[in-house]
Amino acid sequence: MNDDLTDDLPPPADQESYDKDLPKGEKATHNSEVRKRIDDLLERKRLKELLDDSDDWDI
């Protein structure tokens, strides 16, 4: 039996170098805050589009 999922996994050495490339400290905190802000704005946009859909409202 062949497991196709294991073929897609990178070698362990690639995992270690990936961790080294991740930002640390102040930059990581800033990136996290920016990502959270982007996610919040996207969610607000999605909700606004749902509310602005005039087909759902009977006047």
Coordinates of C-alpha atoms in Angstrom, one line a residue:
M1 CA 0.0 0.0 0.0
N2 CA 1.4 3.4 -1.0
D3 CA 0.7 6.5 1.1
D4 CA 0.8 9.5 -1.3
L5 CA 0.7 11.9 1.7
T6 CA 4.1 10.9 2.9
D7 CA 5.6 11.7 -0.5
D8 CA 4.7 15.4 -0.1
L9 CA 6.4 15.9 3.3
P10 CA 9.7 17.8 3.1
P11 CA 12.8 16.2 4.6
P12 CA 13.4 17.0 8.3
A13 CA 16.3 19.3 7.4
D14 CA 13.9 21.6 5.5
Q15 CA 11.7 21.8 8.6
E16 CA 14.6 23.0 10.7
S17 CA 15.7 25.7 8.2
Y18 CA 12.1 26.9 8.0
D19 CA 12.1 27.5 11.8
K20 CA 15.3 29.6 11.4
D21 CA 13.6 31.8 8.7
L22 CA 10.7 32.7 10.9
P23 CA 10.9 36.2 12.4
K24 CA 11.5 36.5 16.1
G25 CA 10.9 39.1 18.7
E26 CA 9.6 42.5 17.8
K27 CA 9.2 41.7 14.1
A28 CA 7.2 38.5 14.9
T29 CA 4.9 40.5 17.2
H30 CA 4.4 43.2 14.5
N31 CA 3.6 40.5 11.8
S32 CA 1.1 38.9 14.1
E33 CA -0.6 42.2 14.8
V34 CA -0.8 43.1 11.1
R35 CA -2.2 39.6 10.2
K36 CA -4.8 40.0 12.9
R37 CA -5.8 43.4 11.6
I38 CA -6.1 42.1 8.1
D39 CA -8.2 39.2 9.2
D40 CA -10.5 41.6 11.2
L41 CA -10.9 43.8 8.1
L42 CA -11.7 40.9 5.9
E43 CA -14.3 39.6 8.3
R44 CA -15.9 43.1 8.6
K45 CA -16.0 43.3 4.8
R46 CA -17.6 39.8 4.6
L47 CA -20.2 40.7 7.2
K48 CA -20.9 44.1 5.5
E49 CA -21.5 42.3 2.2
L50 CA -23.9 40.0 3.9
L51 CA -25.8 42.9 5.5
D52 CA -25.8 45.0 2.3
D53 CA -27.5 42.2 0.3
S54 CA -30.8 44.0 -0.4
D55 CA -32.4 40.8 -1.7
D56 CA -32.7 39.5 1.8
W57 CA -34.7 42.5 3.2
D58 CA -38.4 43.1 2.7
I59 CA -39.3 46.8 2.9

